[in-house]
Amino acid sequence: MARNLTVGPAGQWRGVIEEYKDLLPVSDKTPRVTLLEGDTPLITSQSIGPGLPGTIKLYFKYEGTNPTGSFKDRGMTMAVAKAKEEGAQMTMCASTGNTSAAAAAYSAAAGLRSVVLIPDGYVALGKLSQALIHGARVIQVAGNFDDCLDLVREITDNYPVTLVNSLNPYRLEGQKTAAFEVCDALGHAPDFHALPVGNAGNITAYWWGYCEYYEKGLVDSRPRMLGFQAEGAAPMVHGEPVANPETIATAIRIGNPARWSDAAEAVEESHGLIQIVTDEEILAAYSELASTEGIFVEPASAAGVAGVKKLAQQGFFADESVTVVCTLTGHGLKDPDRAVDIVPEPDKAPPDLQTIVQMLGL
Ligand code: F0G
């Protein structure tokens, strides 16, 4: 049985470090650099799940409600808290946008300088605005994410700067708490857990989280991990790096994931899979989530849902009754341009009652 968490004196959630401190590499001396991330909703699908063939109980772990709007906050609270504990002055990351937003926010909260390298022209405006307003030094590199990460590794290996990409072990320690929350909410582990794969940190972190709860006897099973990469950025599916990754889901536009081997292990040990979803399938799931479930996510976040729909239609879940959780990794407001691009323009009207009543066919 999953455990019950305590809450703070005023009944308020205290952030993932404090809530899960006995399962994280922290001590009382670790500064609580927190924006009260975590405690995100596990939403029962009202439309997509019931519409799938088979008996599938579908849930969405909606990470868009984290303080900076993505799951990265869970890892960043840990990475920046440990950096601060160890006396660091400056953090650095490469990012497709969300990591940089979280790194900038948590570094600001900790009083640390933050530097982010991003692929020029491929970061959604919401994310760029976050890194800038939180005071990070933002450098737009004429290259892709993989080029940015190579530079960050080189710099953080040789200068007194702390790397806060998911190669930083504390990042995944923080991110594994999402798996704890799923188990705490359901009272058991799901049968399947689906999510988008970019740098391959999150799928690894979830697997570690599920394994830890399982080993502690808090749940009696572990899910099969289902990872989905965009068609033009699917190195793990092809078994080799992609030199020029391309997808509308810019968050997962990555050709050589840093956590490749850990993620491959997670998939293998869990008897899961990594598959491709096309940009069209991602956008269809993105629209459907918004228009039928009322959940606005950024395009990459819909990749797991697109993948589950595809597998269900192929009969993958057969006639068993299964529980499937999809992580919706980031908020739709991160990338409003994409939403506006794919829907018809709003109608215009004069400030006239009759005209509007007529337009509405009332
Ligand atoms: N979904 C979103 C919204 C993301 O921002 C990312 C990764 C992923 C999924 C994939 O997670 O990398 O752990 O496999 N974004 C990173 C960034 C790369 O820089 O923000 P992953």
Coordinates of C-alpha atoms and ligand atoms in Angstrom, one line a residue:
M1 CA 0.0 0.0 0.0
A2 CA 1.3 3.5 -0.8
R3 CA 2.1 5.7 2.1
N4 CA 0.2 8.7 3.3
L5 CA 2.1 11.9 3.3
T6 CA 2.0 14.5 6.0
V7 CA 1.4 18.1 5.2
G8 CA 2.8 21.2 6.7
P9 CA 1.5 22.9 9.9
A10 CA -1.0 25.0 7.8
G11 CA -1.9 22.0 5.8
Q12 CA 0.1 23.1 2.8
W13 CA 2.2 20.8 0.7
R14 CA 5.9 21.6 1.3
G15 CA 7.6 20.7 -2.0
V16 CA 9.1 17.4 -3.0
I17 CA 12.3 17.6 -0.9
E18 CA 10.5 18.1 2.4
E19 CA 7.7 15.7 1.5
Y20 CA 10.0 12.9 0.4
K21 CA 13.1 13.7 2.3
D22 CA 13.5 10.1 3.7
L23 CA 13.7 8.9 0.0
L24 CA 16.1 11.5 -1.3
P25 CA 19.8 12.1 -0.8
V26 CA 19.3 15.2 1.5
S27 CA 19.9 16.0 5.1
D28 CA 18.6 18.7 7.5
K29 CA 21.5 20.8 6.3
T30 CA 20.3 20.7 2.6
P31 CA 18.8 24.1 1.9
R32 CA 15.1 23.8 0.9
V33 CA 15.3 25.7 -2.4
T34 CA 11.7 25.1 -3.3
L35 CA 8.8 26.8 -5.0
L36 CA 6.5 24.1 -3.6
E37 CA 6.7 22.0 -6.8
G38 CA 5.1 18.5 -7.0
D39 CA 1.7 17.4 -5.7
T40 CA 0.4 17.6 -9.3
P41 CA -3.0 16.2 -10.2
L42 CA -3.6 12.7 -11.5
I43 CA -6.6 13.4 -13.7
T44 CA -9.0 10.6 -14.9
S45 CA -9.4 10.8 -18.6
Q46 CA -13.1 11.6 -19.4
S47 CA -12.9 11.3 -23.2
I48 CA -9.8 9.8 -24.7
G49 CA -9.5 6.8 -22.4
P50 CA -13.2 5.8 -22.7
G51 CA -13.0 6.1 -26.5
L52 CA -10.1 3.6 -26.8
P53 CA -10.7 -0.1 -27.7
G54 CA -10.2 -2.4 -24.7
T55 CA -10.8 -1.7 -21.1
I56 CA -8.3 1.0 -20.3
K57 CA -8.4 3.2 -17.2
L58 CA -6.4 6.2 -18.5
Y59 CA -5.0 8.8 -16.2
F60 CA -3.0 12.0 -16.9
K61 CA -0.2 13.1 -14.5
Y62 CA -0.4 16.7 -15.4
E63 CA 2.9 18.3 -14.7
G64 CA 1.9 21.6 -16.2
T65 CA 0.8 22.8 -12.8
N66 CA 4.3 22.9 -11.4
P67 CA 5.6 26.4 -10.5
T68 CA 7.4 27.0 -13.8
G69 CA 4.9 24.9 -15.8
S70 CA 6.8 21.6 -16.3
F71 CA 8.1 18.5 -14.6
K72 CA 11.6 20.0 -14.6
D73 CA 10.8 21.7 -11.3
R74 CA 11.0 18.4 -9.4
G75 CA 14.5 17.8 -10.5
M76 CA 15.6 21.4 -10.3
T77 CA 14.6 21.8 -6.7
M78 CA 17.1 19.0 -5.9
A79 CA 19.9 20.0 -8.3
V80 CA 19.9 23.6 -7.1
A81 CA 19.5 22.8 -3.4
K82 CA 22.5 20.5 -3.6
A83 CA 24.5 23.0 -5.6
K84 CA 23.8 25.6 -2.9
E85 CA 24.6 23.1 -0.2
E86 CA 28.0 22.4 -1.9
G87 CA 28.8 26.1 -2.1
A88 CA 28.3 26.6 -5.9
Q89 CA 28.0 30.1 -7.3
M90 CA 26.7 29.4 -10.8
T91 CA 24.5 26.8 -12.5
M92 CA 24.5 26.0 -16.2
C93 CA 22.4 23.9 -18.5
A94 CA 21.6 23.3 -22.2
S95 CA 18.0 23.3 -22.9
T96 CA 15.1 23.0 -25.4
G97 CA 13.4 25.5 -23.0
N98 CA 11.8 23.9 -20.0
T99 CA 15.0 23.0 -18.2
S100 CA 16.3 26.5 -18.7
A101 CA 13.1 28.0 -17.3
A102 CA 13.3 25.9 -14.2
A103 CA 17.1 26.4 -13.8
A104 CA 16.6 30.1 -14.0
A105 CA 13.8 30.2 -11.5
Y106 CA 15.3 27.9 -8.9
S107 CA 18.7 29.6 -9.3
A108 CA 17.1 33.0 -8.7
A109 CA 15.4 31.6 -5.6
A110 CA 18.7 30.3 -4.3
G111 CA 20.6 33.5 -5.1
L112 CA 22.8 31.7 -7.7
R113 CA 23.8 32.9 -11.1
S114 CA 22.4 30.9 -13.9
V115 CA 23.6 30.4 -17.5
V116 CA 21.6 28.7 -20.2
L117 CA 22.6 27.6 -23.7
I118 CA 19.6 27.2 -26.1
P119 CA 19.3 26.2 -29.7
D120 CA 18.8 29.5 -31.6
G121 CA 15.3 29.8 -32.9
Y122 CA 14.0 26.5 -31.5
V123 CA 12.8 27.5 -28.1
A124 CA 9.1 28.3 -27.5
L125 CA 8.6 31.9 -26.5
G126 CA 7.0 31.2 -23.1
K127 CA 10.1 29.3 -22.0
L128 CA 12.5 31.9 -23.3
S129 CA 10.6 34.6 -21.5
Q130 CA 10.9 32.6 -18.3
A131 CA 14.7 32.2 -18.5
L132 CA 15.1 35.9 -19.3
I133 CA 12.8 37.3 -16.6
H134 CA 14.3 35.1 -13.9
G135 CA 17.6 36.7 -14.7
A136 CA 19.5 33.9 -16.4
R137 CA 22.3 34.7 -18.8
V138 CA 20.8 33.3 -22.0
I139 CA 23.0 32.4 -24.9
Q140 CA 21.4 31.4 -28.1
V141 CA 23.7 29.0 -29.9
A142 CA 23.7 28.5 -33.6
G143 CA 23.3 24.7 -33.2
N144 CA 20.9 22.2 -31.8
F145 CA 20.3 20.9 -28.3
D146 CA 23.0 18.3 -28.6
D147 CA 25.6 20.9 -29.6
C148 CA 24.5 23.0 -26.6
L149 CA 24.9 20.1 -24.2
D150 CA 28.4 19.2 -25.5
L151 CA 29.4 22.8 -24.7
V152 CA 27.9 22.7 -21.3
R153 CA 29.6 19.4 -20.4
E154 CA 33.0 20.9 -21.5
I155 CA 32.5 24.1 -19.5
T156 CA 31.2 22.5 -16.3
D157 CA 34.0 19.9 -16.4
N158 CA 36.6 22.6 -16.5
Y159 CA 35.2 25.6 -14.7
P160 CA 33.6 26.2 -11.3
V161 CA 30.1 25.9 -12.7
T162 CA 27.5 23.3 -11.7
L163 CA 25.8 21.4 -14.5
V164 CA 22.0 21.1 -13.9
N165 CA 21.0 19.1 -16.9
S166 CA 19.7 15.6 -16.2
L167 CA 23.2 14.2 -16.2
N168 CA 23.3 15.8 -12.7
P169 CA 22.2 12.8 -10.6
Y170 CA 20.2 15.0 -8.2
R171 CA 17.9 16.0 -11.1
L172 CA 16.6 12.4 -11.5
E173 CA 16.4 11.9 -7.8
G174 CA 13.9 14.8 -7.7
Q175 CA 12.1 13.7 -10.8
K176 CA 11.5 10.2 -9.5
T177 CA 9.0 11.7 -6.9
A178 CA 6.4 11.9 -9.7
A179 CA 6.3 8.1 -9.7
F180 CA 5.9 8.2 -5.9
E181 CA 2.9 10.6 -6.3
V182 CA 1.3 8.3 -8.9
C183 CA 1.5 5.4 -6.5
D184 CA 0.3 7.5 -3.6
A185 CA -2.7 8.7 -5.6
L186 CA -3.7 5.3 -7.1
G187 CA -2.8 3.3 -4.0
H188 CA -0.9 1.0 -6.3
A189 CA 1.4 1.2 -9.4
P190 CA -0.2 1.5 -12.8
D191 CA 0.2 -1.4 -15.3
F192 CA 1.7 1.0 -17.9
H193 CA 3.4 4.4 -17.8
A194 CA 3.7 6.4 -21.0
L195 CA 5.7 9.5 -21.6
P196 CA 7.6 11.5 -24.2
V197 CA 11.3 10.9 -24.5
G198 CA 13.8 13.6 -25.3
N199 CA 17.1 13.5 -23.4
A200 CA 15.7 10.4 -21.8
G201 CA 16.0 11.5 -18.2
N202 CA 12.4 11.5 -17.2
I203 CA 11.6 7.9 -18.2
T204 CA 14.7 6.8 -16.3
A205 CA 13.6 8.8 -13.2
Y206 CA 10.1 7.4 -13.2
W207 CA 11.5 3.9 -13.5
W208 CA 13.8 4.5 -10.5
G209 CA 10.9 5.9 -8.5
Y210 CA 8.7 2.9 -9.2
C211 CA 11.5 0.5 -8.4
E212 CA 12.2 2.2 -5.1
Y213 CA 8.6 2.1 -4.0
Y214 CA 8.5 -1.6 -5.1
E215 CA 11.7 -2.5 -3.2
K216 CA 10.4 -0.8 -0.1
G217 CA 7.2 -2.8 -0.3
L218 CA 5.0 0.3 -0.8
V219 CA 3.6 -1.2 -4.0
D220 CA 3.5 -4.8 -5.2
S221 CA 4.1 -4.3 -8.9
R222 CA 5.9 -2.0 -11.3
P223 CA 4.6 -0.6 -14.6
R224 CA 5.8 -1.3 -18.1
M225 CA 7.5 1.9 -19.3
L226 CA 6.3 3.2 -22.7
G227 CA 8.5 5.9 -24.2
F228 CA 7.6 7.9 -27.3
Q229 CA 10.0 9.8 -29.6
A230 CA 9.0 12.1 -32.4
E231 CA 9.5 10.6 -35.9
G232 CA 12.2 13.1 -36.8
A233 CA 14.0 12.8 -33.5
A234 CA 14.0 9.1 -32.6
P235 CA 17.5 8.0 -32.0
M236 CA 16.6 5.3 -29.5
V237 CA 14.1 3.8 -31.9
H238 CA 16.6 3.8 -34.8
G239 CA 19.5 2.7 -32.5
E240 CA 21.8 5.5 -33.6
P241 CA 22.1 9.2 -33.0
V242 CA 20.2 11.5 -35.3
A243 CA 22.5 14.3 -36.6
N244 CA 19.7 16.8 -37.5
P245 CA 16.7 16.1 -35.3
E246 CA 13.5 17.8 -36.5
T247 CA 10.0 17.9 -35.0
I248 CA 7.3 20.4 -34.2
A249 CA 7.6 19.2 -30.6
T250 CA 10.7 21.3 -30.0
A251 CA 11.0 20.2 -26.3
I252 CA 12.0 16.7 -27.6
R253 CA 14.0 17.8 -30.6
I254 CA 17.1 15.8 -29.5
G255 CA 19.3 13.5 -31.5
N256 CA 21.6 12.0 -28.9
P257 CA 20.0 11.6 -25.5
A258 CA 22.3 12.0 -22.5
R259 CA 20.4 9.3 -20.5
W260 CA 20.1 6.9 -23.5
S261 CA 21.6 3.8 -21.8
D262 CA 19.7 4.3 -18.5
A263 CA 16.5 4.8 -20.4
A264 CA 17.2 1.7 -22.5
E265 CA 17.7 -0.3 -19.3
A266 CA 14.5 1.0 -17.8
V267 CA 12.6 0.0 -20.9
E268 CA 14.2 -3.4 -21.0
E269 CA 13.8 -4.2 -17.3
S270 CA 10.2 -3.1 -17.3
H271 CA 9.4 -5.1 -20.5
G272 CA 8.3 -1.8 -22.0
L273 CA 9.0 -0.2 -25.4
I274 CA 10.2 2.9 -27.2
Q275 CA 8.3 3.8 -30.3
I276 CA 7.8 6.6 -32.8
V277 CA 4.9 9.0 -33.0
T278 CA 4.6 11.3 -36.0
D279 CA 4.2 15.1 -35.7
E280 CA 0.6 14.7 -37.0
E281 CA -0.2 12.1 -34.3
I282 CA 1.3 14.4 -31.6
L283 CA -0.7 17.4 -32.8
A284 CA -3.9 15.3 -33.0
A285 CA -3.4 14.2 -29.3
Y286 CA -2.5 17.8 -28.4
S287 CA -5.7 19.2 -29.9
E288 CA -7.8 16.4 -28.4
L289 CA -6.5 16.9 -24.9
A290 CA -7.4 20.6 -25.1
S291 CA -10.7 20.3 -26.8
T292 CA -12.2 17.2 -25.1
E293 CA -10.4 16.9 -21.8
G294 CA -9.9 20.6 -21.1
I295 CA -6.2 20.1 -20.6
F296 CA -3.8 22.4 -22.4
V297 CA -0.3 21.0 -22.8
E298 CA 2.6 21.8 -25.0
P299 CA 3.0 19.6 -28.1
A300 CA 5.8 17.4 -26.8
S301 CA 3.7 16.6 -23.8
A302 CA 1.1 15.0 -26.0
A303 CA 3.5 12.4 -27.4
G304 CA 2.7 9.9 -24.7
V305 CA -1.0 10.2 -25.3
A306 CA -0.5 9.9 -29.0
G307 CA 1.5 6.8 -28.4
V308 CA -1.0 5.2 -26.1
K309 CA -3.8 5.9 -28.6
K310 CA -1.8 4.3 -31.4
L311 CA -0.9 1.2 -29.3
A312 CA -4.5 0.8 -28.2
Q313 CA -5.7 1.0 -31.8
Q314 CA -3.2 -1.8 -32.7
G315 CA -4.7 -4.0 -30.0
F316 CA -1.6 -3.7 -27.8
F317 CA -3.6 -3.6 -24.5
A318 CA -5.7 -6.5 -25.8
D319 CA -8.8 -7.2 -23.8
E320 CA -7.2 -7.0 -20.4
S321 CA -8.4 -4.3 -18.0
V322 CA -5.4 -2.1 -17.6
T323 CA -4.4 1.1 -15.8
V324 CA -2.4 3.4 -17.9
V325 CA -0.8 6.7 -16.8
C326 CA 0.4 9.3 -19.3
T327 CA 2.6 12.1 -18.0
L328 CA 1.7 15.4 -19.5
T329 CA 5.1 17.0 -19.1
G330 CA 4.5 20.7 -19.6
H331 CA 1.8 23.4 -19.8
G332 CA 0.3 24.6 -23.1
L333 CA 1.0 28.2 -22.3
K334 CA 4.7 27.5 -22.8
D335 CA 4.1 27.5 -26.6
P336 CA 0.9 29.5 -27.4
D337 CA 2.0 30.1 -31.0
R338 CA 1.5 26.5 -31.8
A339 CA -2.0 26.5 -30.5
V340 CA -2.9 29.6 -32.5
D341 CA -1.3 28.2 -35.6
I342 CA -3.5 25.1 -35.7
V343 CA -6.9 26.5 -35.1
P344 CA -9.0 28.8 -37.3
E345 CA -8.6 32.5 -36.5
P346 CA -11.3 33.9 -34.3
D347 CA -14.2 35.7 -36.0
K348 CA -14.5 39.5 -35.9
A349 CA -17.7 41.4 -35.2
P350 CA -18.9 44.9 -34.6
P351 CA -20.1 45.7 -31.0
D352 CA -23.6 44.9 -32.1
L353 CA -25.9 42.5 -30.2
Q354 CA -28.0 41.4 -33.2
T355 CA -24.9 40.5 -35.3
I356 CA -23.4 38.4 -32.5
V357 CA -26.7 36.6 -31.7
Q358 CA -27.0 35.9 -35.4
M359 CA -23.4 34.6 -35.7
L360 CA -24.1 32.2 -32.8
G361 CA -27.3 30.9 -34.5
L362 CA -29.4 31.7 -31.4
Ligands
F0G1 N1 8.4 17.0 -22.4 C1 8.8 18.3 -22.2 C2 7.8 19.3 -22.1 C3 10.2 18.5 -22.1 O1 10.6 19.8 -21.9 C4 11.1 17.5 -22.2 C5 12.6 17.7 -22.1 C6 10.6 16.2 -22.3 C7 9.3 16.0 -22.4 C8 11.5 15.0 -22.4 O2 12.1 14.7 -21.2 O3 14.4 14.9 -21.8 O4 13.7 13.8 -19.7 O5 13.4 12.7 -21.9 N2 13.1 18.9 -22.1 C9 14.5 19.2 -21.9 C10 14.7 20.7 -21.7 C11 15.4 18.5 -22.9 O6 15.8 21.2 -22.0 O7 13.8 21.3 -21.3 P1 13.5 14.0 -21.1

